[in-house]
Tab-separated table of C-alpha atoms in Angstrom:
chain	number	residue	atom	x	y	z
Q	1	UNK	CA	96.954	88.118	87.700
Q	2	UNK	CA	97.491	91.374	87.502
Q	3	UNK	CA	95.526	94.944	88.248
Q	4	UNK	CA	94.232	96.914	85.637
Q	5	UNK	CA	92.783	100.359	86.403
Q	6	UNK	CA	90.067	102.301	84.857
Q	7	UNK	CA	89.352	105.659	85.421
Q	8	UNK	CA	86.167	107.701	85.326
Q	9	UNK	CA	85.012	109.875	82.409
Q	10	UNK	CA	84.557	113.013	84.115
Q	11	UNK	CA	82.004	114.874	81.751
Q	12	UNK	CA	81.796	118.627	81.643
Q	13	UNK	CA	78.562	119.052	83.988
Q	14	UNK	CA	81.195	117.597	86.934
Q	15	UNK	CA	83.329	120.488	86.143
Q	16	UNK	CA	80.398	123.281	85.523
Q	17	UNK	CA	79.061	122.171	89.478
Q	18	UNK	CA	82.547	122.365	90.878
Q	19	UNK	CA	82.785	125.572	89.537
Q	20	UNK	CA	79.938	127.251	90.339
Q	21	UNK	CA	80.612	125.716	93.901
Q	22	UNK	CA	83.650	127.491	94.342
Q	23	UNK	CA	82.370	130.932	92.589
Q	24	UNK	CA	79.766	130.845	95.288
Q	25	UNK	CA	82.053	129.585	97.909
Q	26	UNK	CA	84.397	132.752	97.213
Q	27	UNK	CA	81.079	135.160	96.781
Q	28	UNK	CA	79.960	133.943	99.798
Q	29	UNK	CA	83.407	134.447	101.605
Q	30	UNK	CA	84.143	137.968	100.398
Q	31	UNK	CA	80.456	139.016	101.640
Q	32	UNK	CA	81.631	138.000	105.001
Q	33	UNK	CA	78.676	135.173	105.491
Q	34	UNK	CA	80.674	132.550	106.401
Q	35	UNK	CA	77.938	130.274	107.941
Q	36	UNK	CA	77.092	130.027	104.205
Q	37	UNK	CA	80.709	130.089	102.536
Q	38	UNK	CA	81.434	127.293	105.139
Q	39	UNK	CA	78.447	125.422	103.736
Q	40	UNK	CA	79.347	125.969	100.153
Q	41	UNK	CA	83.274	124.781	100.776
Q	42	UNK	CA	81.963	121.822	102.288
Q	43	UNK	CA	79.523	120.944	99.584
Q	44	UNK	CA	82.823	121.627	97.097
Q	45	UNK	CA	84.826	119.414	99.266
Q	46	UNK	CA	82.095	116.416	98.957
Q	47	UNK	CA	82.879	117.394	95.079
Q	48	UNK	CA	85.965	116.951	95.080
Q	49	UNK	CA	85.983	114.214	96.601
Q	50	UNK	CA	83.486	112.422	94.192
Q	51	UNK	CA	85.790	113.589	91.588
Q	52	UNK	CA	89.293	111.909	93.052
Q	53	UNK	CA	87.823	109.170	94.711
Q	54	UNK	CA	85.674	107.137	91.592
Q	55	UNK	CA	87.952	104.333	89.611
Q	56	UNK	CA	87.556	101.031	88.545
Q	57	UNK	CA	89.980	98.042	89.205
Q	58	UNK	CA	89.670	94.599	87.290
Q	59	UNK	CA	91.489	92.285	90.093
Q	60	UNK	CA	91.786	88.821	88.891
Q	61	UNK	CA	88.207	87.931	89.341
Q	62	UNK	CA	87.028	90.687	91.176
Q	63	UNK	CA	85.342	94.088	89.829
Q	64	UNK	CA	86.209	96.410	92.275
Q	65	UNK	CA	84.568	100.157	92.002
Q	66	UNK	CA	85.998	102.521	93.796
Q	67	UNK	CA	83.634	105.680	95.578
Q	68	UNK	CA	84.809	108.287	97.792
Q	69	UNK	CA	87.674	106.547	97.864
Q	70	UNK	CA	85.933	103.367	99.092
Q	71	UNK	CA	86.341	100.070	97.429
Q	72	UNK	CA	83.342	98.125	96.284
Q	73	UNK	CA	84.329	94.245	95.025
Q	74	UNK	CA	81.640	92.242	92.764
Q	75	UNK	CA	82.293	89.029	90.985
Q	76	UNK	CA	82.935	88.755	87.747
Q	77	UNK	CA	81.361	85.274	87.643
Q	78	UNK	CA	78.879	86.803	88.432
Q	79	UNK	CA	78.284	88.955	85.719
Q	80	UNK	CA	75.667	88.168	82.706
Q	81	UNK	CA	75.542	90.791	80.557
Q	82	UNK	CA	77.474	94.275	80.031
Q	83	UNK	CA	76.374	97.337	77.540
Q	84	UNK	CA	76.785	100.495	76.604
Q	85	UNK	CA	73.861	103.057	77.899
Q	86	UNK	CA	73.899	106.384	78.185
Q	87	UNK	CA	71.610	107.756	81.629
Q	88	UNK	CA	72.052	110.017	84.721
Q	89	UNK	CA	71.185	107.358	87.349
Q	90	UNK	CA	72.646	108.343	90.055
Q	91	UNK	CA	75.332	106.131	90.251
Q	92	UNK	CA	79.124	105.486	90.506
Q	93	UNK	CA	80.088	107.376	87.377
Q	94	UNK	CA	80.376	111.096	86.378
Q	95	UNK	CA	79.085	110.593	82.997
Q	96	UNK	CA	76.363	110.147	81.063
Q	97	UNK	CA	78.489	107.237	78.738
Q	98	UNK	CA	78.227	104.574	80.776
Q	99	UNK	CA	78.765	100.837	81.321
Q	100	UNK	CA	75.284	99.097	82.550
Q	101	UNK	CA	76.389	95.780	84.277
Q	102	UNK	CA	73.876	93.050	85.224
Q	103	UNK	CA	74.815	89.988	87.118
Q	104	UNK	CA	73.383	86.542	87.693
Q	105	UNK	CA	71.308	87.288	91.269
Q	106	UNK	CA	70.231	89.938	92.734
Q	107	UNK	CA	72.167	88.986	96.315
Q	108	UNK	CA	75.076	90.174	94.350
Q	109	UNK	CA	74.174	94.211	94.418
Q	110	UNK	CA	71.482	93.427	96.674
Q	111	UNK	CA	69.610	94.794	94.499
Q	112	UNK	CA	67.674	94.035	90.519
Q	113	UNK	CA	69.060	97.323	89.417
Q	114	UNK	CA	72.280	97.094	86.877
Q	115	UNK	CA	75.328	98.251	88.292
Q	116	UNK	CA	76.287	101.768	86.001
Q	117	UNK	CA	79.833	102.982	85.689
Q	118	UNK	CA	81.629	105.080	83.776
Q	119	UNK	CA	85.203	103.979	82.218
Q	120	UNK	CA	87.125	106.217	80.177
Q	121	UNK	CA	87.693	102.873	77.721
Q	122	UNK	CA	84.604	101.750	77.484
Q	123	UNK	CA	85.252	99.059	74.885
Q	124	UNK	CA	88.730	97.991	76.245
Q	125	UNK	CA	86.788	97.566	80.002
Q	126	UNK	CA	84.000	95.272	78.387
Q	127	UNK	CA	86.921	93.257	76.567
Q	128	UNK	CA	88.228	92.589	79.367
Q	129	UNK	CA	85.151	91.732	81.356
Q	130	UNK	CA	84.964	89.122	78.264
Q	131	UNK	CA	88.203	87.910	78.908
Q	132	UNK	CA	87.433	87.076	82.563
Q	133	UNK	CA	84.291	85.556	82.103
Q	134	UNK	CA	83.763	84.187	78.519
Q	135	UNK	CA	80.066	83.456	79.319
Q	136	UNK	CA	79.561	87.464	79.761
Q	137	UNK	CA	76.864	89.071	76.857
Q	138	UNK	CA	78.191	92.029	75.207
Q	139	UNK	CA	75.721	94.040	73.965
C-alpha cells in the first residue's frame, strides 16, 4: 500500500505568535539585550519548528503523526470512532478544526484522552480512515 500525506491546517493564531516572536526578537536585538533577543529567537525557533515539523501519514495500517519532526505510529485497527470537533487542546494540530480520534484501549495512547489532529482534508482523512478500517464510526 501506498503513503498518503496530510498536512496540518495552520490557522492564523500560529502565524500572529510567530510574528510577534520575531517583532520582539528584532526589538529585543536592536536594543542591544541579547540575553533576551537570544531567548525570544529560541522561543521562535521552537515555533518554527512546530510549524514544519506536524503532518500526518496514513501507512498501510498505521496512523503515523508526525511532531517536531518526530514520528508517532497508532493502529488503525485500533481505531473506534473519528469526528469532527473544534477545541484548543493542546495537541498535535495548529488548529482549532480538528479530527478527535478514539481507539479501542487506552494502552494504545496510553492514555483515555482522544487523539486530536488537524488535517487540511478533514473529510478526505476520515474517508480514508473508513477505508482502512470499515468498522471505524464516523461521526
Amino acid at each position: 500500500m501506498s503513503t498518503t500525506v496530510y498536512k496540518s491546517k495552520i490557522d492564523w493564531w500560529v502565524w500572529v505568535v510567530f510574528l510577534f516572536m520575531a517583532g520582539v526578537t528584532t526589538a529585543m536585538a536592536l536594543d542591544s539585550t541579547w540575553w533576551v533577543a537570544l531567548s525570544f529567537g529560541g522561543t521562535m525557533l521552537v515555533c518554527a519548528l512546530l510549524i514544519a515539523g506536524c503532518w500526518y501519514e496514513i501507512d498501510g495500517d498505521q496512523l503515523v503523526v508526525y511532531q517536531f519532526f518526530k514520528p508517532n505510529r497508532f493502529p488503525i485497527d485500533k481505531i473506534t470512532e473519528v469526528k469532527k470537533t473544534t477545541g484548543i487542546l493542546a495537541t498535535a494540530g495548529m488548529s482549532c478544526h480538528r479530527v478527535s480520534i478514539k481507539f479501542t484501549d487506552r494502552s494504545v495512547m496510553k492514555s483515555s484522552m482522544p487523539l486530536e489532529i488537524s488535517p487540511k482534508d478533514r473529510d478526505g482523512f476520515m474517508n480514508q480512515l473508513k477505508e482502512v478500517n470499515p468498522s471505524i464510526v464516523i461521526k
